Amino acid sequence: NPMNPYAITNGTRFGINAAIETLGLRKIKNKMLDITNSARANPRI
């Protein structure tokens, strides 16, 4: 039954968790890119 409120709640919770995870991963990726770019700009000899 697609109108099962329990299924809808679980789907919403899964969607929210997936969105939070994606945002978190994007932040981590951006931070890693920042570190890489600054390392390239300031090479440690």
JSON list of N, CA and C in Angstrom, two decimals:
[
{"chain": "A", "resi": 1, "resn": "ASN", "atom": "N", "xyz": [0.86, -1.20, 0.00]},
{"chain": "A", "resi": 1, "resn": "ASN", "atom": "CA", "xyz": [0.00, 0.00, 0.00]},
{"chain": "A", "resi": 1, "resn": "ASN", "atom": "C", "xyz": [0.89, 1.24, 0.00]},
{"chain": "A", "resi": 2, "resn": "PRO", "atom": "N", "xyz": [0.92, 1.99, -1.07]},
{"chain": "A", "resi": 2, "resn": "PRO", "atom": "CA", "xyz": [1.82, 3.15, -1.15]},
{"chain": "A", "resi": 2, "resn": "PRO", "atom": "C", "xyz": [1.44, 4.28, -0.20]},
{"chain": "A", "resi": 3, "resn": "MET", "atom": "N", "xyz": [0.18, 4.27, 0.29]},
{"chain": "A", "resi": 3, "resn": "MET", "atom": "CA", "xyz": [-0.23, 5.35, 1.20]},
{"chain": "A", "resi": 3, "resn": "MET", "atom": "C", "xyz": [0.00, 4.97, 2.66]},
{"chain": "A", "resi": 4, "resn": "ASN", "atom": "N", "xyz": [0.75, 3.92, 2.91]},
{"chain": "A", "resi": 4, "resn": "ASN", "atom": "CA", "xyz": [1.06, 3.49, 4.28]},
{"chain": "A", "resi": 4, "resn": "ASN", "atom": "C", "xyz": [1.90, 4.58, 4.95]},
{"chain": "A", "resi": 5, "resn": "PRO", "atom": "N", "xyz": [1.38, 5.22, 6.01]},
{"chain": "A", "resi": 5, "resn": "PRO", "atom": "CA", "xyz": [2.10, 6.35, 6.63]},
{"chain": "A", "resi": 5, "resn": "PRO", "atom": "C", "xyz": [3.47, 5.94, 7.16]},
{"chain": "A", "resi": 6, "resn": "TYR", "atom": "N", "xyz": [3.59, 4.68, 7.61]},
{"chain": "A", "resi": 6, "resn": "TYR", "atom": "CA", "xyz": [4.87, 4.22, 8.14]},
{"chain": "A", "resi": 6, "resn": "TYR", "atom": "C", "xyz": [5.92, 4.20, 7.03]},
{"chain": "A", "resi": 7, "resn": "ALA", "atom": "N", "xyz": [5.51, 3.70, 5.85]},
{"chain": "A", "resi": 7, "resn": "ALA", "atom": "CA", "xyz": [6.43, 3.64, 4.71]},
{"chain": "A", "resi": 7, "resn": "ALA", "atom": "C", "xyz": [6.82, 5.06, 4.28]},
{"chain": "A", "resi": 8, "resn": "ILE", "atom": "N", "xyz": [5.85, 5.98, 4.28]},
{"chain": "A", "resi": 8, "resn": "ILE", "atom": "CA", "xyz": [6.14, 7.36, 3.89]},
{"chain": "A", "resi": 8, "resn": "ILE", "atom": "C", "xyz": [7.12, 7.99, 4.87]},
{"chain": "A", "resi": 9, "resn": "THR", "atom": "N", "xyz": [6.91, 7.75, 6.17]},
{"chain": "A", "resi": 9, "resn": "THR", "atom": "CA", "xyz": [7.81, 8.30, 7.18]},
{"chain": "A", "resi": 9, "resn": "THR", "atom": "C", "xyz": [9.22, 7.75, 7.00]},
{"chain": "A", "resi": 10, "resn": "ASN", "atom": "N", "xyz": [9.32, 6.44, 6.78]},
{"chain": "A", "resi": 10, "resn": "ASN", "atom": "CA", "xyz": [10.63, 5.82, 6.58]},
{"chain": "A", "resi": 10, "resn": "ASN", "atom": "C", "xyz": [11.31, 6.39, 5.33]},
{"chain": "A", "resi": 11, "resn": "GLY", "atom": "N", "xyz": [10.55, 6.56, 4.25]},
{"chain": "A", "resi": 11, "resn": "GLY", "atom": "CA", "xyz": [11.10, 7.11, 3.03]},
{"chain": "A", "resi": 11, "resn": "GLY", "atom": "C", "xyz": [11.61, 8.52, 3.24]},
{"chain": "A", "resi": 12, "resn": "THR", "atom": "N", "xyz": [10.83, 9.34, 3.97]},
{"chain": "A", "resi": 12, "resn": "THR", "atom": "CA", "xyz": [11.24, 10.71, 4.23]},
{"chain": "A", "resi": 12, "resn": "THR", "atom": "C", "xyz": [12.50, 10.73, 5.08]},
{"chain": "A", "resi": 13, "resn": "ARG", "atom": "N", "xyz": [12.53, 9.89, 6.11]},
{"chain": "A", "resi": 13, "resn": "ARG", "atom": "CA", "xyz": [13.69, 9.85, 7.00]},
{"chain": "A", "resi": 13, "resn": "ARG", "atom": "C", "xyz": [14.93, 9.43, 6.20]},
{"chain": "A", "resi": 14, "resn": "PHE", "atom": "N", "xyz": [14.75, 8.44, 5.31]},
{"chain": "A", "resi": 14, "resn": "PHE", "atom": "CA", "xyz": [15.87, 7.99, 4.49]},
{"chain": "A", "resi": 14, "resn": "PHE", "atom": "C", "xyz": [16.35, 9.12, 3.58]},
{"chain": "A", "resi": 15, "resn": "GLY", "atom": "N", "xyz": [15.40, 9.84, 2.99]},
{"chain": "A", "resi": 15, "resn": "GLY", "atom": "CA", "xyz": [15.75, 10.95, 2.10]},
{"chain": "A", "resi": 15, "resn": "GLY", "atom": "C", "xyz": [16.50, 12.04, 2.84]},
{"chain": "A", "resi": 16, "resn": "ILE", "atom": "N", "xyz": [16.04, 12.37, 4.06]},
{"chain": "A", "resi": 16, "resn": "ILE", "atom": "CA", "xyz": [16.70, 13.41, 4.86]},
{"chain": "A", "resi": 16, "resn": "ILE", "atom": "C", "xyz": [18.11, 12.96, 5.22]},
{"chain": "A", "resi": 17, "resn": "ASN", "atom": "N", "xyz": [18.24, 11.71, 5.66]},
{"chain": "A", "resi": 17, "resn": "ASN", "atom": "CA", "xyz": [19.57, 11.19, 6.02]},
{"chain": "A", "resi": 17, "resn": "ASN", "atom": "C", "xyz": [20.49, 11.22, 4.81]},
{"chain": "A", "resi": 18, "resn": "ALA", "atom": "N", "xyz": [19.98, 10.83, 3.65]},
{"chain": "A", "resi": 18, "resn": "ALA", "atom": "CA", "xyz": [20.80, 10.82, 2.44]},
{"chain": "A", "resi": 18, "resn": "ALA", "atom": "C", "xyz": [21.24, 12.24, 2.09]},
{"chain": "A", "resi": 19, "resn": "ALA", "atom": "N", "xyz": [20.33, 13.21, 2.24]},
{"chain": "A", "resi": 19, "resn": "ALA", "atom": "CA", "xyz": [20.68, 14.60, 1.93]},
{"chain": "A", "resi": 19, "resn": "ALA", "atom": "C", "xyz": [21.75, 15.12, 2.88]},
{"chain": "A", "resi": 20, "resn": "ILE", "atom": "N", "xyz": [21.59, 14.82, 4.18]},
{"chain": "A", "resi": 20, "resn": "ILE", "atom": "CA", "xyz": [22.58, 15.25, 5.17]},
{"chain": "A", "resi": 20, "resn": "ILE", "atom": "C", "xyz": [23.93, 14.63, 4.86]},
{"chain": "A", "resi": 21, "resn": "GLU", "atom": "N", "xyz": [23.93, 13.34, 4.53]},
{"chain": "A", "resi": 21, "resn": "GLU", "atom": "CA", "xyz": [25.18, 12.64, 4.22]},
{"chain": "A", "resi": 21, "resn": "GLU", "atom": "C", "xyz": [25.85, 13.26, 3.00]},
{"chain": "A", "resi": 22, "resn": "THR", "atom": "N", "xyz": [25.03, 13.56, 1.97]},
{"chain": "A", "resi": 22, "resn": "THR", "atom": "CA", "xyz": [25.58, 14.15, 0.74]},
{"chain": "A", "resi": 22, "resn": "THR", "atom": "C", "xyz": [26.20, 15.50, 1.05]},
{"chain": "A", "resi": 23, "resn": "LEU", "atom": "N", "xyz": [25.50, 16.32, 1.85]},
{"chain": "A", "resi": 23, "resn": "LEU", "atom": "CA", "xyz": [26.04, 17.64, 2.20]},
{"chain": "A", "resi": 23, "resn": "LEU", "atom": "C", "xyz": [27.34, 17.49, 2.97]},
{"chain": "A", "resi": 24, "resn": "GLY", "atom": "N", "xyz": [27.37, 16.55, 3.90]},
{"chain": "A", "resi": 24, "resn": "GLY", "atom": "CA", "xyz": [28.58, 16.32, 4.70]},
{"chain": "A", "resi": 24, "resn": "GLY", "atom": "C", "xyz": [29.74, 15.89, 3.83]},
{"chain": "A", "resi": 25, "resn": "LEU", "atom": "N", "xyz": [29.46, 14.97, 2.89]},
{"chain": "A", "resi": 25, "resn": "LEU", "atom": "CA", "xyz": [30.53, 14.49, 2.01]},
{"chain": "A", "resi": 25, "resn": "LEU", "atom": "C", "xyz": [31.02, 15.62, 1.12]},
{"chain": "A", "resi": 26, "resn": "ARG", "atom": "N", "xyz": [30.11, 16.48, 0.67]},
{"chain": "A", "resi": 26, "resn": "ARG", "atom": "CA", "xyz": [30.51, 17.60, -0.19]},
{"chain": "A", "resi": 26, "resn": "ARG", "atom": "C", "xyz": [31.41, 18.56, 0.59]},
{"chain": "A", "resi": 27, "resn": "LYS", "atom": "N", "xyz": [31.04, 18.81, 1.86]},
{"chain": "A", "resi": 27, "resn": "LYS", "atom": "CA", "xyz": [31.87, 19.68, 2.70]},
{"chain": "A", "resi": 27, "resn": "LYS", "atom": "C", "xyz": [33.27, 19.10, 2.87]},
{"chain": "A", "resi": 28, "resn": "ILE", "atom": "N", "xyz": [33.33, 17.79, 3.14]},
{"chain": "A", "resi": 28, "resn": "ILE", "atom": "CA", "xyz": [34.63, 17.14, 3.32]},
{"chain": "A", "resi": 28, "resn": "ILE", "atom": "C", "xyz": [35.44, 17.23, 2.03]},
{"chain": "A", "resi": 29, "resn": "LYS", "atom": "N", "xyz": [34.78, 17.00, 0.89]},
{"chain": "A", "resi": 29, "resn": "LYS", "atom": "CA", "xyz": [35.47, 17.04, -0.40]},
{"chain": "A", "resi": 29, "resn": "LYS", "atom": "C", "xyz": [36.01, 18.45, -0.66]},
{"chain": "A", "resi": 30, "resn": "ASN", "atom": "N", "xyz": [35.19, 19.47, -0.36]},
{"chain": "A", "resi": 30, "resn": "ASN", "atom": "CA", "xyz": [35.63, 20.86, -0.56]},
{"chain": "A", "resi": 30, "resn": "ASN", "atom": "C", "xyz": [36.83, 21.16, 0.33]},
{"chain": "A", "resi": 31, "resn": "LYS", "atom": "N", "xyz": [36.79, 20.70, 1.57]},
{"chain": "A", "resi": 31, "resn": "LYS", "atom": "CA", "xyz": [37.90, 20.94, 2.50]},
{"chain": "A", "resi": 31, "resn": "LYS", "atom": "C", "xyz": [39.17, 20.28, 1.97]},
{"chain": "A", "resi": 32, "resn": "MET", "atom": "N", "xyz": [39.04, 19.05, 1.45]},
{"chain": "A", "resi": 32, "resn": "MET", "atom": "CA", "xyz": [40.21, 18.35, 0.91]},
{"chain": "A", "resi": 32, "resn": "MET", "atom": "C", "xyz": [40.74, 19.09, -0.31]},
{"chain": "A", "resi": 33, "resn": "LEU", "atom": "N", "xyz": [39.84, 19.62, -1.15]},
{"chain": "A", "resi": 33, "resn": "LEU", "atom": "CA", "xyz": [40.28, 20.39, -2.32]},
{"chain": "A", "resi": 33, "resn": "LEU", "atom": "C", "xyz": [41.00, 21.65, -1.87]},
{"chain": "A", "resi": 34, "resn": "ASP", "atom": "N", "xyz": [40.49, 22.32, -0.83]},
{"chain": "A", "resi": 34, "resn": "ASP", "atom": "CA", "xyz": [41.15, 23.52, -0.31]},
{"chain": "A", "resi": 34, "resn": "ASP", "atom": "C", "xyz": [42.56, 23.19, 0.13]},
{"chain": "A", "resi": 35, "resn": "ILE", "atom": "N", "xyz": [42.72, 22.08, 0.87]},
{"chain": "A", "resi": 35, "resn": "ILE", "atom": "CA", "xyz": [44.04, 21.68, 1.36]},
{"chain": "A", "resi": 35, "resn": "ILE", "atom": "C", "xyz": [44.95, 21.39, 0.17]},
{"chain": "A", "resi": 36, "resn": "THR", "atom": "N", "xyz": [44.44, 20.68, -0.82]},
{"chain": "A", "resi": 36, "resn": "THR", "atom": "CA", "xyz": [45.25, 20.35, -2.01]},
{"chain": "A", "resi": 36, "resn": "THR", "atom": "C", "xyz": [45.66, 21.62, -2.74]},
{"chain": "A", "resi": 37, "resn": "ASN", "atom": "N", "xyz": [44.72, 22.55, -2.92]},
{"chain": "A", "resi": 37, "resn": "ASN", "atom": "CA", "xyz": [45.02, 23.78, -3.66]},
{"chain": "A", "resi": 37, "resn": "ASN", "atom": "C", "xyz": [46.04, 24.63, -2.91]},
{"chain": "A", "resi": 38, "resn": "SER", "atom": "N", "xyz": [45.91, 24.74, -1.60]},
{"chain": "A", "resi": 38, "resn": "SER", "atom": "CA", "xyz": [46.86, 25.55, -0.85]},
{"chain": "A", "resi": 38, "resn": "SER", "atom": "C", "xyz": [48.24, 24.89, -0.84]},
{"chain": "A", "resi": 39, "resn": "ALA", "atom": "N", "xyz": [48.25, 23.54, -0.84]},
{"chain": "A", "resi": 39, "resn": "ALA", "atom": "CA", "xyz": [49.53, 22.83, -0.91]},
{"chain": "A", "resi": 39, "resn": "ALA", "atom": "C", "xyz": [50.20, 23.09, -2.26]},
{"chain": "A", "resi": 40, "resn": "ARG", "atom": "N", "xyz": [49.40, 23.16, -3.32]},
{"chain": "A", "resi": 40, "resn": "ARG", "atom": "CA", "xyz": [49.96, 23.44, -4.65]},
{"chain": "A", "resi": 40, "resn": "ARG", "atom": "C", "xyz": [50.46, 24.87, -4.72]},
{"chain": "A", "resi": 41, "resn": "ALA", "atom": "N", "xyz": [49.70, 25.79, -4.12]},
{"chain": "A", "resi": 41, "resn": "ALA", "atom": "CA", "xyz": [50.08, 27.20, -4.17]},
{"chain": "A", "resi": 41, "resn": "ALA", "atom": "C", "xyz": [51.33, 27.46, -3.33]},
{"chain": "A", "resi": 42, "resn": "ASN", "atom": "N", "xyz": [51.49, 26.73, -2.23]},
{"chain": "A", "resi": 42, "resn": "ASN", "atom": "CA", "xyz": [52.64, 26.92, -1.34]},
{"chain": "A", "resi": 42, "resn": "ASN", "atom": "C", "xyz": [53.40, 25.61, -1.22]},
{"chain": "A", "resi": 43, "resn": "PRO", "atom": "N", "xyz": [54.17, 25.24, -2.24]},
{"chain": "A", "resi": 43, "resn": "PRO", "atom": "CA", "xyz": [54.87, 23.96, -2.16]},
{"chain": "A", "resi": 43, "resn": "PRO", "atom": "C", "xyz": [55.88, 23.96, -1.03]},
{"chain": "A", "resi": 44, "resn": "ARG", "atom": "N", "xyz": [55.87, 22.86, -0.25]},
{"chain": "A", "resi": 44, "resn": "ARG", "atom": "CA", "xyz": [56.83, 22.74, 0.85]},
{"chain": "A", "resi": 44, "resn": "ARG", "atom": "C", "xyz": [58.10, 22.10, 0.31]},
{"chain": "A", "resi": 45, "resn": "ILE", "atom": "N", "xyz": [59.16, 22.84, 0.33]},
{"chain": "A", "resi": 45, "resn": "ILE", "atom": "CA", "xyz": [60.42, 22.35, -0.23]},
{"chain": "A", "resi": 45, "resn": "ILE", "atom": "C", "xyz": [61.24, 21.67, 0.86]}
]
